[in-house]
Amino acid sequence: MIAKLSWRNLWRNKTRSLITVTSISFAVLLAVLMQSFQKGVFDHLVKNVVSFYTGYIQVHKSGYWKEKILDNGFLLNDSFQNKITRLPGVKGIVPRLESFMLVSGGSFTKGCMVVGTVPALENQLTGLQEKITAGKYLEANDRSVIIAEGLAGKLKLKTDDTLIILGQGYQGSMAAGKYPIKGLIHFGSPELNDGFVYMPLQLAQELLSAENLLTSIVLDISDPLQMESIQNNIISLSGEGYETMNWKELLPEISNHIKADGASLSIFTGILYFIIGFGIFGTILMMSVERKQEFGMLIAIGMKKVKLSLMLIQETLLISLIGVLIGILLSLPLILYLHLNPIRLGGQIAKVYEQFGFEPYFPTSIEPGIFLQQSTFVLIIAALLGLYPLWYIHKLNPVQAMKR
Amino acid sequence: MNHTVIDAHNLVKVYDEKTIPLYALNGVHLHIESGEFIAIKGPSGSGKTTLLNMIGGLDVPSTGEVIIDGTNINNLKGNALIDFRLNNIGFVFQSYNLIPVLTARENIEFIMLLQKRSSKEINTRVNELLKQIGLEDKADKRPGELSGGQQQRVAVARALAPKPKFILADEPTANLDSVSAGNLLDMMLQLNIQEKMTFVFSTHDQRVIERARRVITLEDGKIVQDSAPKKITHPMYEN
Ligand SMILES: Nc1ncnc2c1ncn2[C@@H]1O[C@H](COP(=O)(O)OP(=O)(O)O)[C@@H](O)[C@H]1O
Ligand SMILES: [Mg+2]
């Protein structure tokens, strides 16, 4: 009977209920859409950034990230590497030996990052092969290199020319070598385009007199949400002597940018919910005043205040629930559509994005957590506001209430 | 066998005690037996509503006490008092009697549900009451679809449903035309006779007063006249 009463009371003032439901659904729709957009854009950004070079997780010898020198490298250990590869959620790993060196084409010399890597694995993680603009991609046994386009231009080199690499090897040894350029790669960012040389891992170890040495193991994972748990697994697996860092630690600027942006969105969502809260509260307030006499009568004839309050809370929750459900039902197809047909940016921003090798798409995230979180929020607000009638009924004097 | 259902001693209700005290009730003694059919009359502001609220446990007297069927209701608080009202006192108000979103039948059912009666019992009782108030054909109409007189009939049935010790009706006919008012009173009288239900109602409608067996006159918060129970002159009940 109480349920029937609540339900019918909802339809008592149809216009008001309709306005309340509409505003709640609209708020949910807007909030879900905003969150989903932001999450989607950030996920997209992170995926782009991470798959560019860094990976989601890197393992180094402790101290390497602070001081990136070969002496902070570690010896390749097959069983350790296999254990990491076999961890659930790990999609692939790339062992690298990285060192800053001088490269020259004869008359010009420049400093740049020389990366020794396993070409096939590297390609799986970063799609390096697709960035080839001239010549061919590396094979594991090649005794040649591929270099960034910008660098090649500065050194006045093209494919099949010879690149000279000079620098310090492992444990203070001298490192020098001459290698044919097998291919050129293009990086969006000018900085990177001027500063990268890739060579097969074994060749790099030979050049640096660092047999079996690695500076980092880079991980690709299948589900970014599992990153932290995978990281923890590796930490317990590797023990002391290694440092395991995720992209947030490797690229703090990006992580901070996302955090700051997330905070500003939270403020916006907060304001949105504040407005909605007021809307719901207005409804409750008007309803309470309008039905004062009825409440007085109910208490007079013998309805306990607790029971009456529960009925009113039920009404508030019911109307909010309807609003939330409609909001989610409306947002689902919209978000799904925008997920499958992401908004593509045009103009300057698109150019900047493309320059950095990012696709200028803005897909929405369809993470169920977003819907759940937003609906929970609205329902909590409704439940809190639903406490008002509790207080209103508590102090209601039936004799006073029934007076006109 | 008649017995005392309402016993009020020296009821006083003062408003604005600190400034100019206003005695809404000023020393009222009242003794009501089961089966009585009492009208409380008096000019507006004489204290009729205040008295009924006191007897009904809706308001507390400044001094004095109200004993209902042996229970001093001034000692009851909160839920105990609400439960006492639910199970012992029927109420009919001047207006806002019914829940607008429930049908006539559901309004009567509602109060029995509050009493947690079985659905079988509720069904039988509601059908019986609808018959007694002559609104079987309007059972599924909401209050908004009923006339003022019909609404008050439903209110009486609702008051009667929990089998209270007595029914209090504060100016139940104030919003009715004289024909409907007469009909409502006839119905109440009939219930008084058939169900032995005690009725106490306030009014200042002379034609309503005529139907009462006992008339109590209030003036400035005092009982100035209390007519002895009389034989009813209405032709319907001359036997
Ligand atoms: N809450 C209140 N505050 C102050 N005075 C009141 C209050 N309720 C009733 N009164 C006063 O008490 C007196 C009796 O009122 P009431 O019992 O309503 O009379 P009646 O029902 O006979 O018209 C009136 O003078 C009225 O103004
Ligand atoms: Mg009155």
XYZ file of C-alpha atoms and ligand atoms in Angstrom:
671
model
C 0.000 0.000 0.000
C 2.821 2.394 0.897
C 4.518 1.573 -2.395
C 1.257 2.158 -4.241
C 0.815 5.455 -2.424
C 4.340 6.621 -3.271
C 3.907 5.683 -6.882
C 0.579 7.483 -7.222
C 1.861 10.517 -5.387
C 4.538 10.807 -8.057
C 1.860 11.334 -10.660
C -0.132 13.698 -8.526
C 1.546 16.779 -9.851
C 2.543 15.535 -13.262
C 4.197 18.720 -14.433
C 6.386 18.989 -11.388
C 7.377 15.325 -11.484
C 8.121 15.670 -15.164
C 10.328 18.697 -14.590
C 12.167 16.936 -11.782
C 12.678 13.749 -13.776
C 13.773 15.707 -16.826
C 16.292 17.787 -14.933
C 17.746 14.741 -13.201
C 18.020 12.814 -16.449
C 19.566 15.782 -18.162
C 22.143 16.193 -15.420
C 23.007 12.517 -15.513
C 23.240 12.647 -19.278
C 25.501 15.673 -19.174
C 27.680 14.354 -16.383
C 28.052 10.937 -17.958
C 28.818 12.512 -21.294
C 31.448 14.828 -19.830
C 33.096 12.093 -17.824
C 33.006 9.700 -20.708
C 34.527 12.256 -23.026
C 37.248 13.189 -20.624
C 38.040 9.607 -19.782
C 38.001 8.683 -23.445
C 40.252 11.533 -24.473
C 42.710 10.833 -21.698
C 42.745 7.121 -22.378
C 43.398 7.957 -26.005
C 46.122 10.399 -25.071
C 47.776 7.984 -22.701
C 47.593 5.188 -25.215
C 49.237 7.424 -27.802
C 51.920 8.719 -25.488
C 52.660 5.355 -23.983
C 52.789 3.488 -27.256
C 55.079 6.126 -28.639
C 58.104 5.016 -26.704
C 57.575 4.690 -22.962
C 55.201 1.745 -22.606
C 52.834 1.419 -19.646
C 55.510 -0.001 -17.359
C 59.321 -0.055 -17.385
C 61.693 -2.129 -15.320
C 65.215 -0.810 -14.674
C 68.023 -1.443 -12.295
C 67.392 0.657 -9.189
C 68.620 4.204 -9.703
C 68.677 4.133 -13.491
C 65.820 6.616 -13.937
C 67.655 9.177 -11.815
C 70.996 8.673 -13.483
C 70.675 7.244 -16.969
C 74.138 5.773 -17.433
C 75.207 2.370 -18.645
C 76.685 1.518 -15.278
C 73.093 1.558 -14.024
C 72.152 -1.126 -16.522
C 71.481 -4.762 -15.680
C 72.343 -8.093 -17.199
C 69.703 -9.830 -19.270
C 68.261 -12.646 -17.231
C 66.148 -15.036 -19.286
C 64.170 -16.486 -16.401
C 63.311 -13.048 -15.010
C 62.275 -11.882 -18.442
C 60.163 -14.991 -18.968
C 58.439 -14.560 -15.656
C 57.448 -11.014 -16.549
C 56.210 -12.078 -19.960
C 54.058 -14.769 -18.415
C 52.362 -12.425 -15.925
C 48.629 -12.177 -16.629
C 47.758 -8.999 -18.500
C 51.227 -8.498 -19.995
C 50.891 -8.249 -23.753
C 54.517 -8.005 -24.673
C 57.918 -6.821 -23.523
C 60.769 -5.031 -25.228
C 64.308 -5.211 -23.852
C 66.295 -2.064 -24.613
C 69.802 -0.779 -24.223
C 69.761 3.005 -24.441
C 72.671 5.400 -24.397
C 73.265 8.998 -25.302
C 76.031 9.231 -27.927
C 77.495 11.349 -30.666
C 76.576 10.569 -34.258
C 78.168 11.944 -37.351
C 77.918 11.750 -41.123
C 81.394 13.067 -41.702
C 81.259 16.827 -41.646
C 78.418 17.235 -39.084
C 78.128 15.782 -35.590
C 75.172 15.702 -33.217
C 74.257 14.205 -29.881
C 71.379 11.758 -29.880
C 69.762 8.774 -28.199
C 70.951 5.432 -29.496
C 68.439 2.692 -28.797
C 69.362 -0.934 -29.032
C 66.214 -2.988 -29.256
C 64.648 -6.178 -30.591
C 63.138 -4.871 -33.851
C 60.119 -7.181 -33.995
C 59.184 -6.598 -30.355
C 59.809 -2.874 -30.673
C 57.446 -2.757 -33.604
C 54.743 -4.550 -31.660
C 54.922 -1.971 -28.890
C 55.502 1.263 -30.744
C 54.614 0.503 -34.366
C 58.032 1.751 -35.386
C 57.909 0.011 -38.740
C 54.969 2.159 -39.841
C 57.068 5.255 -39.282
C 59.597 4.239 -41.932
C 59.588 6.820 -44.728
C 62.562 5.563 -46.740
C 64.449 2.275 -46.912
C 63.523 -0.718 -44.775
C 62.869 -1.634 -41.136
C 65.481 -3.481 -39.053
C 65.913 -7.244 -38.687
C 67.341 -8.801 -35.544
C 70.654 -9.787 -37.155
C 71.183 -6.629 -39.191
C 74.432 -4.791 -38.793
C 72.798 -1.538 -39.763
C 70.720 1.249 -38.175
C 67.599 3.286 -38.817
C 67.630 6.950 -37.931
C 65.114 9.741 -37.505
C 64.478 11.833 -40.591
C 65.321 15.171 -38.996
C 68.621 13.844 -37.764
C 69.439 12.485 -41.200
C 68.707 15.880 -42.697
C 70.972 17.676 -40.265
C 73.782 15.186 -40.895
C 73.093 15.340 -44.649
C 72.656 11.585 -44.798
C 70.270 9.327 -46.661
C 69.635 5.573 -46.765
C 72.662 3.383 -47.504
C 75.001 6.159 -46.316
C 77.223 5.371 -43.374
C 76.586 6.673 -39.860
C 79.447 7.045 -37.408
C 78.629 6.574 -33.715
C 81.005 7.664 -30.976
C 80.758 7.650 -27.222
C 81.477 5.961 -23.973
C 80.834 2.262 -23.614
C 80.230 0.077 -20.600
C 82.559 0.597 -17.615
C 84.394 3.505 -19.156
C 85.389 1.800 -22.393
C 85.507 3.643 -25.696
C 82.671 2.965 -28.114
C 82.874 3.690 -31.813
C 81.323 2.163 -34.908
C 80.297 2.708 -38.509
C 76.908 1.447 -39.707
C 74.958 1.677 -42.933
C 71.606 3.440 -42.703
C 68.909 0.923 -43.604
C 65.955 3.227 -43.255
C 64.617 6.601 -42.134
C 61.816 7.095 -39.641
C 59.553 10.045 -39.167
C 58.546 11.318 -35.725
C 55.872 13.985 -35.307
C 57.674 15.880 -32.622
C 60.611 17.888 -34.027
C 62.605 17.210 -30.893
C 62.334 13.467 -31.331
C 62.728 13.670 -35.068
C 66.157 15.190 -34.521
C 67.404 12.784 -31.933
C 66.847 9.041 -32.407
C 68.906 6.169 -33.745
C 67.638 2.571 -33.516
C 69.789 -0.501 -33.927
C 69.401 -4.218 -33.162
C 69.988 -4.981 -29.478
C 72.984 -7.267 -30.011
C 74.684 -4.750 -32.247
C 74.251 -2.072 -29.591
C 75.650 -4.375 -26.904
C 78.650 -5.016 -29.159
C 79.163 -1.303 -29.830
C 79.032 -0.458 -26.147
C 81.095 -3.499 -25.093
C 78.173 -4.410 -22.903
C 77.422 -8.025 -23.574
C 73.941 -9.013 -22.341
C 73.390 -5.556 -20.797
C 69.989 -3.845 -20.756
C 68.941 -0.481 -19.428
C 65.244 -1.161 -19.430
C 62.529 -3.690 -20.073
C 59.438 -1.995 -21.494
C 56.016 -3.574 -21.023
C 52.893 -3.445 -23.101
C 49.726 -4.453 -21.244
C 46.302 -5.400 -22.509
C 44.173 -3.517 -19.978
C 45.391 -0.134 -18.701
C 43.088 -0.513 -15.676
C 45.258 -3.420 -14.510
C 48.464 -1.420 -14.704
C 48.945 -0.958 -10.985
C 48.310 -4.587 -10.100
C 50.728 -5.739 -12.797
C 53.274 -3.268 -11.515
C 52.896 -4.687 -8.025
C 53.292 -8.217 -9.333
C 56.549 -7.274 -11.001
C 57.805 -5.535 -7.892
C 57.226 -8.631 -5.785
C 58.776 -10.755 -8.541
C 61.909 -8.680 -9.045
C 62.629 -7.853 -5.448
C 65.254 -5.291 -4.512
C 67.777 -4.115 -7.052
C 65.178 -3.249 -9.654
C 62.876 -0.290 -10.038
C 59.458 -0.816 -11.663
C 57.788 2.383 -12.827
C 54.459 3.011 -14.523
C 53.807 5.682 -17.110
C 52.527 8.090 -14.481
C 55.928 7.947 -12.792
C 57.810 7.920 -16.090
C 55.863 10.844 -17.543
C 54.797 12.928 -14.549
C 53.944 16.000 -16.674
C 51.234 14.116 -18.527
C 49.905 12.478 -15.424
C 49.708 15.875 -13.693
C 48.009 17.428 -16.667
C 45.338 14.736 -16.558
C 44.928 15.138 -12.824
C 44.516 18.907 -13.118
C 42.042 18.550 -15.936
C 40.154 15.921 -14.001
C 39.946 18.238 -11.018
C 38.484 21.061 -13.064
C 35.937 18.674 -14.515
C 35.071 17.486 -11.024
C 34.355 21.079 -10.042
C 32.123 21.442 -13.060
C 30.318 18.195 -12.288
C 30.016 19.334 -8.695
C 28.292 22.536 -9.774
C 26.017 20.540 -12.027
C 25.004 18.293 -9.158
C 24.579 21.256 -6.881
C 22.056 22.700 -9.313
C 20.297 19.365 -9.589
C 20.311 19.055 -5.824
C 18.534 22.379 -5.623
C 16.009 21.195 -8.175
C 15.236 18.068 -6.204
C 15.153 20.027 -2.986
C 12.698 22.522 -4.465
C 10.431 19.667 -5.430
C 10.609 18.173 -1.969
C 10.009 21.529 -0.341
C 7.009 22.386 -2.490
C 5.585 18.911 -2.041
C 5.981 19.130 1.739
C 4.219 22.459 2.008
C 1.516 21.470 -0.436
C 0.691 18.283 1.427
C 1.032 19.661 4.932
C -2.660 19.206 5.767
C -2.620 15.682 4.431
C 0.414 14.833 6.563
C -1.325 16.334 9.598
C -4.417 14.262 8.919
C -2.383 11.065 8.478
C -0.587 11.538 11.771
C -3.847 12.467 13.495
C -5.648 9.323 12.385
C -2.752 7.141 13.492
C 0.064 6.914 10.929
C 3.425 6.852 12.650
C 5.820 9.613 11.672
C 8.546 7.142 10.771
C 6.239 5.377 8.363
C 5.168 8.627 6.771
C 8.799 9.754 6.425
C 9.764 6.476 4.822
C 7.000 6.952 2.315
C 8.326 10.398 1.428
C 11.938 9.212 1.136
C 10.681 6.440 -1.082
C 8.968 9.003 -3.282
C 12.159 11.049 -3.596
C 14.271 8.002 -4.358
C 11.739 6.723 -6.827
C 11.615 9.945 -8.800
C 15.420 10.198 -8.739
C 15.807 6.613 -9.831
C 13.481 7.198 -12.763
C 15.467 10.307 -13.671
C 18.780 8.446 -13.438
C 17.540 5.521 -15.491
C 16.215 7.781 -18.214
C 19.451 9.765 -18.156
C 21.520 6.631 -18.582
C 19.227 5.200 -21.228
C 19.584 8.445 -23.157
C 23.341 8.636 -22.741
C 24.047 5.009 -23.659
C 23.319 5.206 -27.390
C 24.920 8.642 -27.614
C 28.120 7.549 -25.929
C 28.231 4.305 -27.835
C 27.824 6.213 -31.066
C 30.578 8.661 -30.174
C 32.759 5.763 -29.100
C 32.383 4.064 -32.451
C 32.369 7.311 -34.444
C 34.723 9.499 -32.460
C 34.645 13.223 -33.008
C 37.555 14.202 -35.222
C 39.159 17.511 -34.498
C 39.837 19.893 -37.315
C 41.985 22.988 -37.796
C 45.081 23.920 -35.829
C 44.584 21.493 -32.970
C 44.339 18.608 -35.381
C 47.614 19.702 -37.012
C 49.359 19.881 -33.671
C 48.019 16.453 -32.772
C 49.093 14.979 -36.054
C 52.511 16.540 -35.759
C 53.025 14.598 -32.577
C 51.906 11.467 -34.288
C 48.546 11.367 -32.472
C 45.342 10.774 -34.263
C 43.165 13.830 -33.561
C 40.185 11.689 -32.494
C 38.069 12.250 -29.441
C 36.484 8.914 -28.637
C 34.198 8.534 -25.611
C 34.953 5.979 -22.956
C 32.315 3.312 -22.375
C 33.712 2.212 -19.049
C 30.687 1.032 -16.991
C 32.211 2.656 -13.926
C 31.305 6.077 -15.301
C 27.589 5.281 -15.432
C 27.667 3.592 -12.091
C 29.519 6.434 -10.437
C 27.263 9.167 -11.774
C 24.044 7.334 -10.933
C 25.295 6.566 -7.457
C 26.116 10.242 -7.004
C 22.631 11.399 -7.964
C 20.976 8.776 -5.792
C 23.131 9.716 -2.824
C 22.178 13.355 -3.311
C 18.521 12.363 -3.526
C 18.793 10.211 -0.424
C 20.442 13.039 1.504
C 17.827 15.534 0.388
C 15.189 12.947 1.210
C 16.217 13.432 4.820
C 14.547 16.828 4.779
C 10.978 15.453 4.941
C 12.191 13.322 7.831
C 12.908 16.447 9.783
C 9.800 18.186 8.458
C 7.558 15.337 9.570
C 9.361 15.019 12.860
C 8.501 18.570 13.888
C 5.024 18.496 12.334
C 2.184 19.126 14.782
C -0.984 17.609 13.332
C -3.256 20.256 14.839
C -1.177 23.117 13.439
C -0.729 21.354 10.127
C -4.423 20.882 9.527
C -5.217 24.538 10.092
C -5.538 26.534 6.942
C -24.157 -2.142 29.224
C -23.005 1.420 28.955
C -19.680 2.442 30.383
C -17.575 5.577 30.532
C -15.460 6.127 27.436
C -14.388 9.727 27.937
C -13.702 11.338 31.262
C -12.258 14.833 31.185
C -11.381 16.658 34.412
C -10.969 20.367 34.732
C -9.551 20.914 31.261
C -7.769 24.235 30.827
C -5.956 25.380 27.693
C -4.189 28.719 27.836
C -2.556 30.397 24.852
C -0.028 33.246 25.137
C 0.484 32.672 28.822
C 3.230 35.299 28.999
C 1.413 38.239 27.406
C -2.375 38.360 27.587
C -3.499 34.855 28.532
C -6.237 33.485 26.308
C -8.305 30.710 27.829
C -9.419 28.541 24.910
C -10.737 26.129 27.510
C -11.396 27.193 31.036
C -12.250 24.363 33.406
C -14.185 21.860 31.354
C -15.562 18.696 32.968
C -16.950 16.113 30.634
C -18.264 12.610 31.100
C -19.293 10.616 28.073
C -20.704 7.090 28.061
C -20.550 4.583 25.269
C -23.381 4.830 22.780
C -23.906 8.555 23.195
C -24.543 10.868 20.253
C -23.398 14.298 21.338
C -23.316 17.660 19.652
C -20.994 20.348 20.939
C -22.258 23.726 19.913
C -21.132 27.252 20.506
C -20.079 30.323 18.618
C -16.886 30.430 16.647
C -13.907 30.689 18.974
C -15.769 29.201 21.929
C -13.321 26.300 22.177
C -15.061 23.452 20.343
C -12.052 22.445 18.264
C -9.743 22.801 21.225
C -11.928 20.523 23.306
C -12.187 17.867 20.601
C -8.407 17.959 20.027
C -7.855 17.470 23.746
C -10.213 14.490 23.917
C -8.710 13.076 20.723
C -5.143 13.191 22.037
C -4.090 15.635 19.336
C -3.346 18.413 21.773
C -2.338 18.507 25.407
C -4.221 20.511 28.027
C -2.411 23.165 30.078
C -3.918 21.556 33.158
C -6.437 18.808 33.704
C -6.552 15.303 32.334
C -8.316 13.186 29.768
C -9.062 9.571 30.555
C -10.167 7.378 27.690
C -11.634 4.067 28.714
C -9.405 3.992 31.785
C -6.224 5.259 30.098
C -4.874 8.680 30.999
C -3.808 9.781 27.544
C -1.798 12.721 28.865
C 0.787 10.127 29.884
C 1.152 8.830 26.346
C 3.863 10.235 24.088
C 5.028 9.911 20.497
C 4.353 6.579 18.855
C 2.396 5.258 21.838
C -0.026 8.143 21.512
C -0.303 7.748 17.732
C -1.007 4.049 18.180
C -3.562 4.823 20.842
C -5.371 7.158 18.475
C -5.225 4.601 15.689
C -6.832 1.870 17.765
C -9.207 3.831 19.972
C -10.348 7.053 18.343
C -11.966 7.704 14.987
C -11.548 11.137 13.424
C -13.634 13.046 10.934
C -12.364 16.504 10.094
C -13.964 19.421 8.378
C -11.768 19.002 5.307
C -8.598 17.242 4.079
C -9.995 14.012 5.392
C -8.989 11.650 2.644
C -5.818 10.758 0.809
C -6.433 12.208 -2.647
C -4.520 9.555 -4.587
C -6.371 6.640 -3.057
C -9.866 5.483 -3.984
C -12.731 5.492 -1.467
C -12.136 1.800 -0.832
C -8.363 2.236 -0.463
C -8.820 5.136 1.937
C -10.829 2.886 4.224
C -8.406 -0.014 3.744
C -5.457 2.209 4.517
C -6.262 2.746 8.179
C -6.806 -0.965 8.716
C -3.479 -1.667 7.053
C -1.905 0.702 9.562
C -3.451 -1.570 12.191
C -1.896 -4.554 10.410
C -5.213 -6.353 10.032
C -5.328 -9.386 7.757
C -6.349 -8.711 4.181
C -9.325 -11.037 4.546
C -10.602 -9.118 7.534
C -9.997 -5.814 5.778
C -11.909 -6.921 2.722
C -14.981 -8.031 4.621
C -15.026 -4.931 6.786
C -14.548 -2.498 3.907
C -17.343 -4.064 1.894
C -19.625 -3.921 4.900
C -18.784 -0.265 5.531
C -19.209 0.741 1.892
C -22.666 -0.797 2.056
C -23.512 1.016 5.258
C -22.530 4.413 3.839
C -24.324 3.606 0.596
C -21.304 4.133 -1.652
C -20.681 0.649 -3.002
C -20.945 1.971 -6.538
C -18.385 4.706 -5.839
C -15.844 2.437 -4.136
C -13.240 2.874 -6.855
C -13.589 6.620 -7.240
C -10.963 8.938 -5.854
C -12.029 11.722 -3.457
C -11.780 14.274 -6.254
C -14.502 12.418 -8.129
C -16.876 12.394 -5.147
C -19.190 15.127 -3.856
C -18.439 16.813 -0.540
C -21.140 14.793 1.171
C -19.843 11.532 -0.291
C -16.311 12.382 0.816
C -17.501 12.936 4.381
C -19.331 9.594 4.289
C -16.104 7.899 3.290
C -14.365 9.770 6.102
C -16.929 8.440 8.576
C -16.456 4.924 7.233
C -12.698 5.359 7.542
C -13.113 6.513 11.144
C -15.355 3.553 11.848
C -13.177 0.923 10.181
C -10.674 0.302 13.015
C -13.587 -0.174 15.472
C -12.648 2.749 17.701
C -14.171 3.482 21.118
C -15.701 6.673 19.752
C -15.642 8.987 16.760
C -14.806 12.668 16.994
C -16.074 14.881 14.207
C -15.094 18.539 14.171
C -17.695 20.437 12.158
C -18.128 17.575 9.697
C -20.923 19.383 7.893
C -19.341 22.828 7.674
C -18.553 22.464 3.986
C -21.821 20.756 3.038
C -25.175 22.044 1.821
C -28.029 21.456 4.236
C -29.415 18.406 2.448
C -26.033 16.645 2.430
C -25.466 17.753 6.010
C -28.782 16.224 7.049
C -28.013 13.007 5.178
C -24.588 12.714 6.790
C -26.085 13.179 10.236
C -28.779 10.606 9.484
C -26.108 8.170 8.471
C -24.096 8.849 11.615
C -27.199 8.367 13.746
C -27.919 5.111 12.007
C -24.405 3.900 12.761
C -24.856 5.052 16.336
C -27.931 2.892 16.628
C -26.795 -0.124 14.605
C -23.133 -0.280 15.608
C -23.582 1.348 19.035
C -20.846 3.745 17.960
C -20.316 6.768 20.183
C -20.213 10.051 18.264
C -19.037 13.418 19.505
C -19.295 16.179 16.937
C -19.071 19.924 16.961
C -21.308 22.150 14.900
C -23.127 25.391 14.865
C -25.749 24.244 12.400
C -29.131 24.231 14.173
C -30.546 21.448 12.025
C -27.603 19.247 12.865
C -27.975 20.061 16.549
C -31.587 18.939 16.416
C -30.522 15.405 15.596
C -28.288 15.060 18.638
C -29.386 13.219 21.754
C -27.286 15.384 24.006
C -26.154 18.932 23.311
C -23.258 20.584 25.097
C -22.981 24.332 24.721
C -19.618 26.017 24.998
C -19.022 29.695 25.532
C -15.618 31.270 26.129
C -14.086 27.927 26.917
C -16.708 26.923 29.449
C -19.633 24.550 29.292
C -22.658 26.758 29.829
C -25.301 24.144 29.127
C -25.380 20.353 28.999
C -28.765 19.061 27.949
C -29.861 15.773 29.372
C -30.064 12.921 26.898
C -33.294 13.303 25.042
C -35.436 11.256 22.794
C -34.756 11.918 19.177
C -37.547 13.702 17.381
C -36.461 12.693 13.904
C -39.178 10.516 12.314
C -36.622 7.885 11.247
C -35.876 6.891 14.790
C -39.225 7.003 16.527
C -39.328 3.562 17.998
N -2.722 27.804 18.364
C -3.424 28.785 18.932
N -2.789 29.885 19.391
C -3.467 30.886 19.991
N -4.780 30.894 20.139
C -5.479 29.834 19.692
C -4.835 28.723 19.075
N -5.779 27.812 18.723
C -6.963 28.335 19.120
N -6.785 29.526 19.702
C -7.821 30.355 20.278
O -8.569 29.595 21.185
C -9.910 29.934 21.111
C -10.751 28.712 20.866
O -10.517 28.251 19.537
P -11.232 26.996 18.864
O -11.133 25.878 19.819
O -10.679 26.827 17.533
O -12.733 27.494 18.775
P -13.924 26.930 17.875
O -13.511 25.630 17.323
O -15.083 26.843 18.807
O -14.188 27.965 16.813
C -10.068 30.979 20.029
O -10.122 32.251 20.633
C -8.815 30.835 19.226
O -8.440 32.073 18.673
Mg -13.392 24.958 15.338
